[in-house]
mmCIF file of N, CA and C in Angstrom:
data_model
loop_
_atom_site.group_PDB
_atom_site.id
_atom_site.type_symbol
_atom_site.label_atom_id
_atom_site.label_comp_id
_atom_site.label_asym_id
_atom_site.label_seq_id
_atom_site.Cartn_x
_atom_site.Cartn_y
_atom_site.Cartn_z
ATOM 1 N N MET W 23 176.789 147.328 117.226
ATOM 2 C CA MET W 23 176.239 145.994 117.253
ATOM 3 C C MET W 23 175.367 145.938 116.137
ATOM 4 N N ASP W 24 175.539 144.987 115.319
ATOM 5 C CA ASP W 24 174.490 144.503 114.130
ATOM 6 C C ASP W 24 173.487 144.077 114.699
ATOM 7 N N LYS W 25 172.181 144.806 114.243
ATOM 8 C CA LYS W 25 171.028 144.171 114.792
ATOM 9 C C LYS W 25 169.975 143.461 113.742
ATOM 10 N N ARG W 26 170.056 142.301 113.800
ATOM 11 C CA ARG W 26 169.595 141.390 113.152
ATOM 12 C C ARG W 26 168.818 140.193 113.814
ATOM 13 N N ASN W 27 167.935 139.483 112.973
ATOM 14 C CA ASN W 27 166.997 138.514 113.872
ATOM 15 C C ASN W 27 168.075 137.174 113.627
ATOM 16 N N ARG W 28 168.053 136.372 114.679
ATOM 17 C CA ARG W 28 168.841 135.381 114.762
ATOM 18 C C ARG W 28 168.612 134.112 113.810
ATOM 19 N N ARG W 29 167.472 134.110 113.431
ATOM 20 C CA ARG W 29 167.272 133.262 112.307
ATOM 21 C C ARG W 29 167.610 133.616 111.046
ATOM 22 N N ASN W 30 167.812 134.843 110.880
ATOM 23 C CA ASN W 30 168.532 135.081 109.598
ATOM 24 C C ASN W 30 169.973 135.227 109.493
ATOM 25 N N LYS W 31 170.578 134.151 108.638
ATOM 26 C CA LYS W 31 172.066 134.018 108.954
ATOM 27 C C LYS W 31 172.387 135.082 107.286
ATOM 28 N N PRO W 32 173.741 135.375 107.503
ATOM 29 C CA PRO W 32 174.281 136.105 106.184
ATOM 30 C C PRO W 32 174.339 135.142 104.957
ATOM 31 N N GLN W 33 174.069 135.640 103.907
ATOM 32 C CA GLN W 33 173.913 135.051 102.595
ATOM 33 C C GLN W 33 175.417 133.976 102.717
ATOM 34 N N GLY W 34 176.317 134.794 102.737
ATOM 35 C CA GLY W 34 177.703 134.129 102.924
ATOM 36 C C GLY W 34 177.876 132.803 103.403
ATOM 37 N N TRP W 35 177.553 132.912 104.820
ATOM 38 C CA TRP W 35 177.300 131.463 105.552
ATOM 39 C C TRP W 35 176.540 130.501 104.821
ATOM 40 N N ILE W 36 175.320 130.798 104.524
ATOM 41 C CA ILE W 36 174.414 129.781 103.966
ATOM 42 C C ILE W 36 174.985 129.154 102.736
ATOM 43 N N LYS W 37 175.764 130.078 101.845
ATOM 44 C CA LYS W 37 176.537 129.369 100.472
ATOM 45 C C LYS W 37 177.547 128.554 100.993
ATOM 46 N N VAL W 38 178.276 128.723 102.013
ATOM 47 C CA VAL W 38 179.298 127.822 102.445
ATOM 48 C C VAL W 38 178.819 126.703 103.119
ATOM 49 N N ALA W 39 177.419 126.605 103.686
ATOM 50 C CA ALA W 39 177.181 125.440 104.358
ATOM 51 C C ALA W 39 176.521 124.536 103.342
ATOM 52 N N LYS W 40 175.979 125.075 102.309
ATOM 53 C CA LYS W 40 175.515 124.289 101.119
ATOM 54 C C LYS W 40 176.779 123.632 100.439
ATOM 55 N N GLU W 41 177.962 124.405 100.184
ATOM 56 C CA GLU W 41 179.110 123.759 99.764
ATOM 57 C C GLU W 41 179.650 122.669 100.718
ATOM 58 N N ARG W 42 179.735 122.819 102.096
ATOM 59 C CA ARG W 42 179.953 121.867 103.013
ATOM 60 C C ARG W 42 179.236 120.746 102.767
ATOM 61 N N ILE W 43 177.965 120.817 102.688
ATOM 62 C CA ILE W 43 176.929 119.667 102.636
ATOM 63 C C ILE W 43 177.464 118.593 101.696
ATOM 64 N N GLU W 44 177.578 119.604 100.403
ATOM 65 C CA GLU W 44 177.901 118.699 98.995
ATOM 66 C C GLU W 44 179.329 118.095 99.165
ATOM 67 N N ILE W 45 180.219 118.654 99.906
ATOM 68 C CA ILE W 45 181.598 118.012 100.073
ATOM 69 C C ILE W 45 181.434 116.778 100.872
ATOM 70 N N LEU W 46 180.806 116.887 102.152
ATOM 71 C CA LEU W 46 180.542 116.002 103.173
ATOM 72 C C LEU W 46 179.956 114.588 102.438
ATOM 73 N N PHE W 47 178.876 114.950 101.371
ATOM 74 C CA PHE W 47 177.985 113.724 100.798
ATOM 75 C C PHE W 47 178.905 113.266 99.721
ATOM 76 N N SER W 48 179.896 113.869 99.102
ATOM 77 C CA SER W 48 181.008 113.228 98.189
ATOM 78 C C SER W 48 181.811 112.543 98.682
ATOM 79 N N GLU W 49 182.043 113.069 99.997
ATOM 80 C CA GLU W 49 183.393 112.157 100.889
ATOM 81 C C GLU W 49 182.520 111.022 101.465
ATOM 82 N N ALA W 50 181.285 110.741 101.651
ATOM 83 C CA ALA W 50 180.638 109.885 102.303
ATOM 84 C C ALA W 50 180.664 108.711 101.448
ATOM 85 N N ARG W 51 180.206 109.070 99.872
ATOM 86 C CA ARG W 51 180.053 108.268 98.549
ATOM 87 C C ARG W 51 181.505 107.497 98.420
ATOM 88 N N ILE W 52 182.612 108.170 98.581
ATOM 89 C CA ILE W 52 183.708 107.569 98.572
ATOM 90 C C ILE W 52 184.149 106.413 99.323
ATOM 91 N N SER W 53 183.919 106.966 100.857
ATOM 92 C CA SER W 53 184.212 106.134 101.785
ATOM 93 C C SER W 53 183.302 105.153 102.260
ATOM 94 N N ALA W 54 182.190 105.100 101.644
ATOM 95 C CA ALA W 54 180.952 104.102 102.139
ATOM 96 C C ALA W 54 181.296 102.454 101.946
ATOM 97 N N ASN W 55 182.321 102.272 100.903
ATOM 98 C CA ASN W 55 182.397 100.705 100.713
ATOM 99 C C ASN W 55 183.425 100.190 101.726
ATOM 100 N N LYS W 56 184.472 101.194 101.989
ATOM 101 C CA LYS W 56 185.554 100.626 102.811
ATOM 102 C C LYS W 56 185.336 100.963 104.493
ATOM 103 N N LYS W 57 184.685 102.058 104.595
ATOM 104 C CA LYS W 57 184.735 102.667 106.164
ATOM 105 C C LYS W 57 183.183 103.032 106.113
ATOM 106 N N PRO W 58 182.211 102.064 106.333
ATOM 107 C CA PRO W 58 180.660 102.650 106.431
ATOM 108 C C PRO W 58 180.454 103.630 107.858
ATOM 109 N N LYS W 59 181.169 103.463 108.885
ATOM 110 C CA LYS W 59 181.176 104.198 110.001
ATOM 111 C C LYS W 59 181.757 105.801 109.771
ATOM 112 N N ARG W 60 182.398 105.911 108.883
ATOM 113 C CA ARG W 60 182.910 107.196 108.569
ATOM 114 C C ARG W 60 181.927 107.840 107.459
ATOM 115 N N ALA W 61 181.510 107.131 106.664
ATOM 116 C CA ALA W 61 180.370 107.464 105.910
ATOM 117 C C ALA W 61 178.968 107.920 106.537
ATOM 118 N N ASN W 62 178.704 107.158 107.657
ATOM 119 C CA ASN W 62 177.815 107.704 108.323
ATOM 120 C C ASN W 62 177.988 108.747 109.214
ATOM 121 N N ARG W 63 179.319 108.995 109.667
ATOM 122 C CA ARG W 63 179.441 110.402 110.264
ATOM 123 C C ARG W 63 179.322 111.641 109.576
ATOM 124 N N TYR W 64 179.924 111.496 108.249
ATOM 125 C CA TYR W 64 179.782 112.617 107.210
ATOM 126 C C TYR W 64 178.331 112.743 106.994
ATOM 127 N N VAL W 65 177.340 111.896 106.938
ATOM 128 C CA VAL W 65 176.143 112.109 106.639
ATOM 129 C C VAL W 65 175.486 112.886 108.126
ATOM 130 N N LYS W 66 176.058 112.599 109.101
ATOM 131 C CA LYS W 66 175.492 113.062 110.232
ATOM 132 C C LYS W 66 175.894 114.663 110.661
ATOM 133 N N LEU W 67 177.066 114.905 110.204
ATOM 134 C CA LEU W 67 177.966 116.370 110.171
ATOM 135 C C LEU W 67 176.959 117.168 109.067
ATOM 136 N N ALA W 68 176.522 116.357 107.777
ATOM 137 C CA ALA W 68 175.959 117.222 106.942
ATOM 138 C C ALA W 68 174.734 117.789 107.421
ATOM 139 N N ARG W 69 173.873 116.613 108.062
ATOM 140 C CA ARG W 69 172.472 117.029 108.484
ATOM 141 C C ARG W 69 172.508 118.038 109.581
ATOM 142 N N LYS W 70 173.669 118.202 110.573
ATOM 143 C CA LYS W 70 173.673 119.044 111.584
ATOM 144 C C LYS W 70 174.132 120.402 110.936
ATOM 145 N N ILE W 71 174.988 120.514 110.076
ATOM 146 C CA ILE W 71 175.158 121.690 109.335
ATOM 147 C C ILE W 71 173.955 122.240 108.534
ATOM 148 N N GLY W 72 173.278 121.579 108.107
ATOM 149 C CA GLY W 72 171.813 121.849 107.375
ATOM 150 C C GLY W 72 170.925 122.313 108.490
ATOM 151 N N MET W 73 170.768 121.862 109.639
ATOM 152 C CA MET W 73 170.010 122.410 110.697
ATOM 153 C C MET W 73 170.256 123.427 111.287
ATOM 154 N N LYS W 74 171.735 123.704 111.474
ATOM 155 C CA LYS W 74 172.284 124.883 112.172
ATOM 156 C C LYS W 74 172.090 126.167 111.323
ATOM 157 N N TYR W 75 172.231 125.939 110.293
ATOM 158 C CA TYR W 75 171.963 127.194 109.037
ATOM 159 C C TYR W 75 170.811 127.095 108.230
ATOM 160 N N ASN W 76 169.787 126.397 108.480
ATOM 161 C CA ASN W 76 168.514 126.181 108.160
ATOM 162 C C ASN W 76 168.820 126.013 106.669
ATOM 163 N N VAL W 77 169.196 125.243 106.305
ATOM 164 C CA VAL W 77 169.672 124.995 104.756
ATOM 165 C C VAL W 77 169.059 123.410 104.305
ATOM 166 N N ARG W 78 168.459 123.328 103.549
ATOM 167 C CA ARG W 78 167.919 121.865 103.059
ATOM 168 C C ARG W 78 168.901 121.100 102.402
ATOM 169 N N ILE W 79 168.918 119.807 102.539
ATOM 170 C CA ILE W 79 169.641 119.009 102.001
ATOM 171 C C ILE W 79 169.103 118.970 100.543
ATOM 172 N N PRO W 80 170.081 119.121 99.474
ATOM 173 C CA PRO W 80 169.626 118.889 98.166
ATOM 174 C C PRO W 80 168.667 117.500 97.830
ATOM 175 N N ARG W 81 167.834 117.566 96.762
ATOM 176 C CA ARG W 81 167.101 116.517 96.587
ATOM 177 C C ARG W 81 167.831 115.221 96.245
ATOM 178 N N GLU W 82 169.015 115.547 95.409
ATOM 179 C CA GLU W 82 169.585 114.362 94.871
ATOM 180 C C GLU W 82 170.427 113.476 96.098
ATOM 181 N N HIS W 83 170.492 114.299 97.386
ATOM 182 C CA HIS W 83 171.023 113.855 98.353
ATOM 183 C C HIS W 83 170.186 113.155 99.221
ATOM 184 N N ARG W 84 168.926 113.420 99.277
ATOM 185 C CA ARG W 84 167.940 112.693 100.240
ATOM 186 C C ARG W 84 167.658 111.418 100.383
ATOM 187 N N ARG W 85 168.002 110.943 99.131
ATOM 188 C CA ARG W 85 167.895 109.375 99.150
ATOM 189 C C ARG W 85 169.051 108.548 99.618
ATOM 190 N N GLU W 86 169.988 109.339 99.874
ATOM 191 C CA GLU W 86 171.352 108.455 99.922
ATOM 192 C C GLU W 86 171.541 108.380 101.504
ATOM 193 N N PHE W 87 170.598 108.754 102.495
ATOM 194 C CA PHE W 87 170.693 108.311 104.068
ATOM 195 C C PHE W 87 169.539 108.134 104.664
ATOM 196 N N CYS W 88 169.647 107.347 105.501
ATOM 197 C CA CYS W 88 168.161 106.826 106.575
ATOM 198 C C CYS W 88 167.789 107.923 107.355
ATOM 199 N N HIS W 89 166.674 108.613 107.057
ATOM 200 C CA HIS W 89 166.091 109.892 107.737
ATOM 201 C C HIS W 89 165.979 109.473 109.455
ATOM 202 N N LYS W 90 165.854 108.338 109.652
ATOM 203 C CA LYS W 90 165.802 107.891 111.278
ATOM 204 C C LYS W 90 167.173 107.977 111.825
ATOM 205 N N CYS W 91 167.905 106.943 111.267
ATOM 206 C CA CYS W 91 169.471 106.961 111.888
ATOM 207 C C CYS W 91 170.656 107.399 111.333
ATOM 208 N N SER W 92 170.394 108.309 110.014
ATOM 209 C CA SER W 92 171.007 108.907 109.567
ATOM 210 C C SER W 92 172.595 108.210 108.909
ATOM 211 N N SER W 93 172.403 106.610 108.772
ATOM 212 C CA SER W 93 173.190 106.078 107.985
ATOM 213 C C SER W 93 173.164 106.217 106.709
ATOM 214 N N TYR W 94 174.553 106.091 105.933
ATOM 215 C CA TYR W 94 174.661 106.256 104.454
ATOM 216 C C TYR W 94 174.211 105.145 103.785
ATOM 217 N N LEU W 95 173.131 104.982 102.891
ATOM 218 C CA LEU W 95 172.366 103.770 102.408
ATOM 219 C C LEU W 95 173.295 103.776 101.020
ATOM 220 N N LEU W 96 173.612 102.114 100.775
ATOM 221 C CA LEU W 96 174.239 101.819 99.696
ATOM 222 C C LEU W 96 173.134 100.617 99.258
ATOM 223 N N PRO W 97 172.313 100.837 98.096
ATOM 224 C CA PRO W 97 171.349 99.627 97.819
ATOM 225 C C PRO W 97 172.175 98.307 97.512
ATOM 226 N N GLY W 98 171.545 97.299 97.908
ATOM 227 C CA GLY W 98 172.302 96.195 97.978
ATOM 228 C C GLY W 98 173.235 95.641 98.911
ATOM 229 N N LYS W 99 173.864 96.619 99.766
ATOM 230 C CA LYS W 99 174.838 96.346 100.796
ATOM 231 C C LYS W 99 174.277 96.559 102.191
ATOM 232 N N ASN W 100 173.375 97.879 102.524
ATOM 233 C CA ASN W 100 172.978 97.800 103.741
ATOM 234 C C ASN W 100 171.392 98.572 103.694
ATOM 235 N N CYS W 101 170.991 98.362 102.300
ATOM 236 C CA CYS W 101 169.525 98.821 102.208
ATOM 237 C C CYS W 101 168.881 98.159 101.090
ATOM 238 N N THR W 102 167.461 98.153 101.171
ATOM 239 C CA THR W 102 166.818 97.264 100.162
ATOM 240 C C THR W 102 165.889 98.127 99.471
ATOM 241 N N VAL W 103 165.986 98.457 97.984
ATOM 242 C CA VAL W 103 164.885 99.526 97.158
ATOM 243 C C VAL W 103 163.760 98.530 96.574
ATOM 244 N N ARG W 104 162.616 98.915 96.849
ATOM 245 C CA ARG W 104 161.536 98.520 96.336
ATOM 246 C C ARG W 104 160.658 99.634 95.724
ATOM 247 N N THR W 105 159.653 99.193 94.784
ATOM 248 C CA THR W 105 158.720 100.089 94.105
ATOM 249 C C THR W 105 157.094 99.666 94.825
ATOM 250 N N ASN W 106 156.651 100.273 95.194
ATOM 251 C CA ASN W 106 155.130 100.158 96.030
ATOM 252 C C ASN W 106 154.194 100.642 94.671
ATOM 253 N N SER W 107 153.245 99.864 93.992
ATOM 254 C CA SER W 107 152.347 100.451 93.170
ATOM 255 C C SER W 107 151.258 100.776 93.755
ATOM 256 N N LYS W 108 150.940 100.503 95.111
ATOM 257 C CA LYS W 108 149.763 101.071 95.595
ATOM 258 C C LYS W 108 150.092 102.446 96.207
ATOM 259 N N THR W 109 151.219 102.644 96.850
ATOM 260 C CA THR W 109 151.426 104.203 97.145
ATOM 261 C C THR W 109 152.013 104.948 96.133
ATOM 262 N N LYS W 110 152.428 104.437 95.166
ATOM 263 C CA LYS W 110 153.110 104.912 93.960
ATOM 264 C C LYS W 110 154.340 105.720 94.861
ATOM 265 N N CYS W 111 155.000 104.789 95.472
ATOM 266 C CA CYS W 111 156.682 105.473 95.785
ATOM 267 C C CYS W 111 157.696 104.182 95.783
ATOM 268 N N VAL W 112 158.818 104.843 95.880
ATOM 269 C CA VAL W 112 159.965 103.995 95.932
ATOM 270 C C VAL W 112 160.381 103.790 97.517
ATOM 271 N N GLU W 113 160.578 102.614 97.962
ATOM 272 C CA GLU W 113 160.711 102.423 99.429
ATOM 273 C C GLU W 113 162.374 102.061 99.638
ATOM 274 N N TYR W 114 163.048 102.757 100.312
ATOM 275 C CA TYR W 114 164.326 102.239 100.651
ATOM 276 C C TYR W 114 164.045 101.894 102.078
ATOM 277 N N ILE W 115 164.598 100.433 102.477
ATOM 278 C CA ILE W 115 164.507 100.112 103.644
ATOM 279 C C ILE W 115 165.873 99.836 104.329
ATOM 280 N N CYS W 116 166.109 100.363 105.560
ATOM 281 C CA CYS W 116 167.358 100.564 106.109
ATOM 282 C C CYS W 116 167.467 99.272 106.688
ATOM 283 N N GLY W 117 168.751 98.903 106.277
ATOM 284 C CA GLY W 117 169.290 97.547 106.850
ATOM 285 C C GLY W 117 169.846 97.572 108.337
ATOM 286 N N GLU W 118 170.206 98.833 108.870
ATOM 287 C CA GLU W 118 170.346 98.925 110.255
ATOM 288 C C GLU W 118 169.108 98.973 111.244
ATOM 289 N N CYS W 119 168.327 100.043 110.810
ATOM 290 C CA CYS W 119 167.194 100.530 111.868
ATOM 291 C C CYS W 119 165.891 99.939 111.352
ATOM 292 N N LYS W 120 165.938 99.172 110.226
ATOM 293 C CA LYS W 120 164.642 98.802 109.396
ATOM 294 C C LYS W 120 163.638 99.915 109.368
ATOM 295 N N ALA W 121 163.993 101.104 109.106
ATOM 296 C CA ALA W 121 162.957 101.940 108.744
ATOM 297 C C ALA W 121 162.853 102.121 107.280
ATOM 298 N N ILE W 122 161.754 102.806 107.149
ATOM 299 C CA ILE W 122 161.152 102.816 105.726
ATOM 300 C C ILE W 122 161.126 104.094 105.145
ATOM 301 N N ASN W 123 161.863 104.477 104.110
ATOM 302 C CA ASN W 123 161.892 105.764 103.574
ATOM 303 C C ASN W 123 161.304 105.704 102.397
ATOM 304 N N ARG W 124 160.259 106.669 102.197
ATOM 305 C CA ARG W 124 159.384 106.572 100.799
ATOM 306 C C ARG W 124 159.477 107.926 100.231
ATOM 307 N N PHE W 125 159.760 107.714 98.878
ATOM 308 C CA PHE W 125 159.866 108.856 97.893
ATOM 309 C C PHE W 125 158.848 108.589 96.665
ATOM 310 N N GLY W 126 158.208 109.562 96.663
ATOM 311 C CA GLY W 126 156.913 109.199 95.843
ATOM 312 C C GLY W 126 157.461 109.497 94.218
ATOM 313 N N TYR W 127 156.708 108.925 93.302
ATOM 314 C CA TYR W 127 156.889 108.929 92.062
ATOM 315 C C TYR W 127 155.546 109.107 91.316
ATOM 316 N N SER W 128 155.568 109.564 89.984
ATOM 317 C CA SER W 128 154.194 109.517 89.289
ATOM 318 C C SER W 128 154.760 109.258 87.688
ATOM 319 N N LYS W 129 153.742 108.915 87.266
ATOM 320 C CA LYS W 129 153.954 108.491 85.858
ATOM 321 C C LYS W 129 154.306 109.811 84.705
ATOM 322 N N GLU W 130 154.943 109.633 83.763
ATOM 323 C CA GLU W 130 155.387 110.616 82.910
ATOM 324 C C GLU W 130 154.219 110.739 82.036
ATOM 325 N N GLN W 131 154.031 112.260 81.757
ATOM 326 C CA GLN W 131 152.917 112.902 81.117
ATOM 327 C C GLN W 131 153.463 112.899 79.766
ATOM 328 N N LYS W 132 152.514 112.621 78.654
ATOM 329 C CA LYS W 132 152.987 112.578 77.339
ATOM 330 C C LYS W 132 152.704 113.833 76.647
#
């Protein structure tokens, strides 16, 4: 028997998990306008894969879903996007659960 820690997954599995997360987010983007429930399901599956294989969701995809209810966010359709100059963040307000997802920003350095 192969003796390894349960937390350590083989590198091949981690690579496949990252690819599947990318595929699920691209499919969610495609189906978001016509079938929002399907897009939400894809996001939930991607998050589940990430948790199972201990893989982080890529930075570019973190703004695409609500961190509370796991729904796929489309600005102008089911979420509101605002900038808050006091806290120096961009706020995504989910239209379904009204949760506020904040993502920081800073001024460009010259």
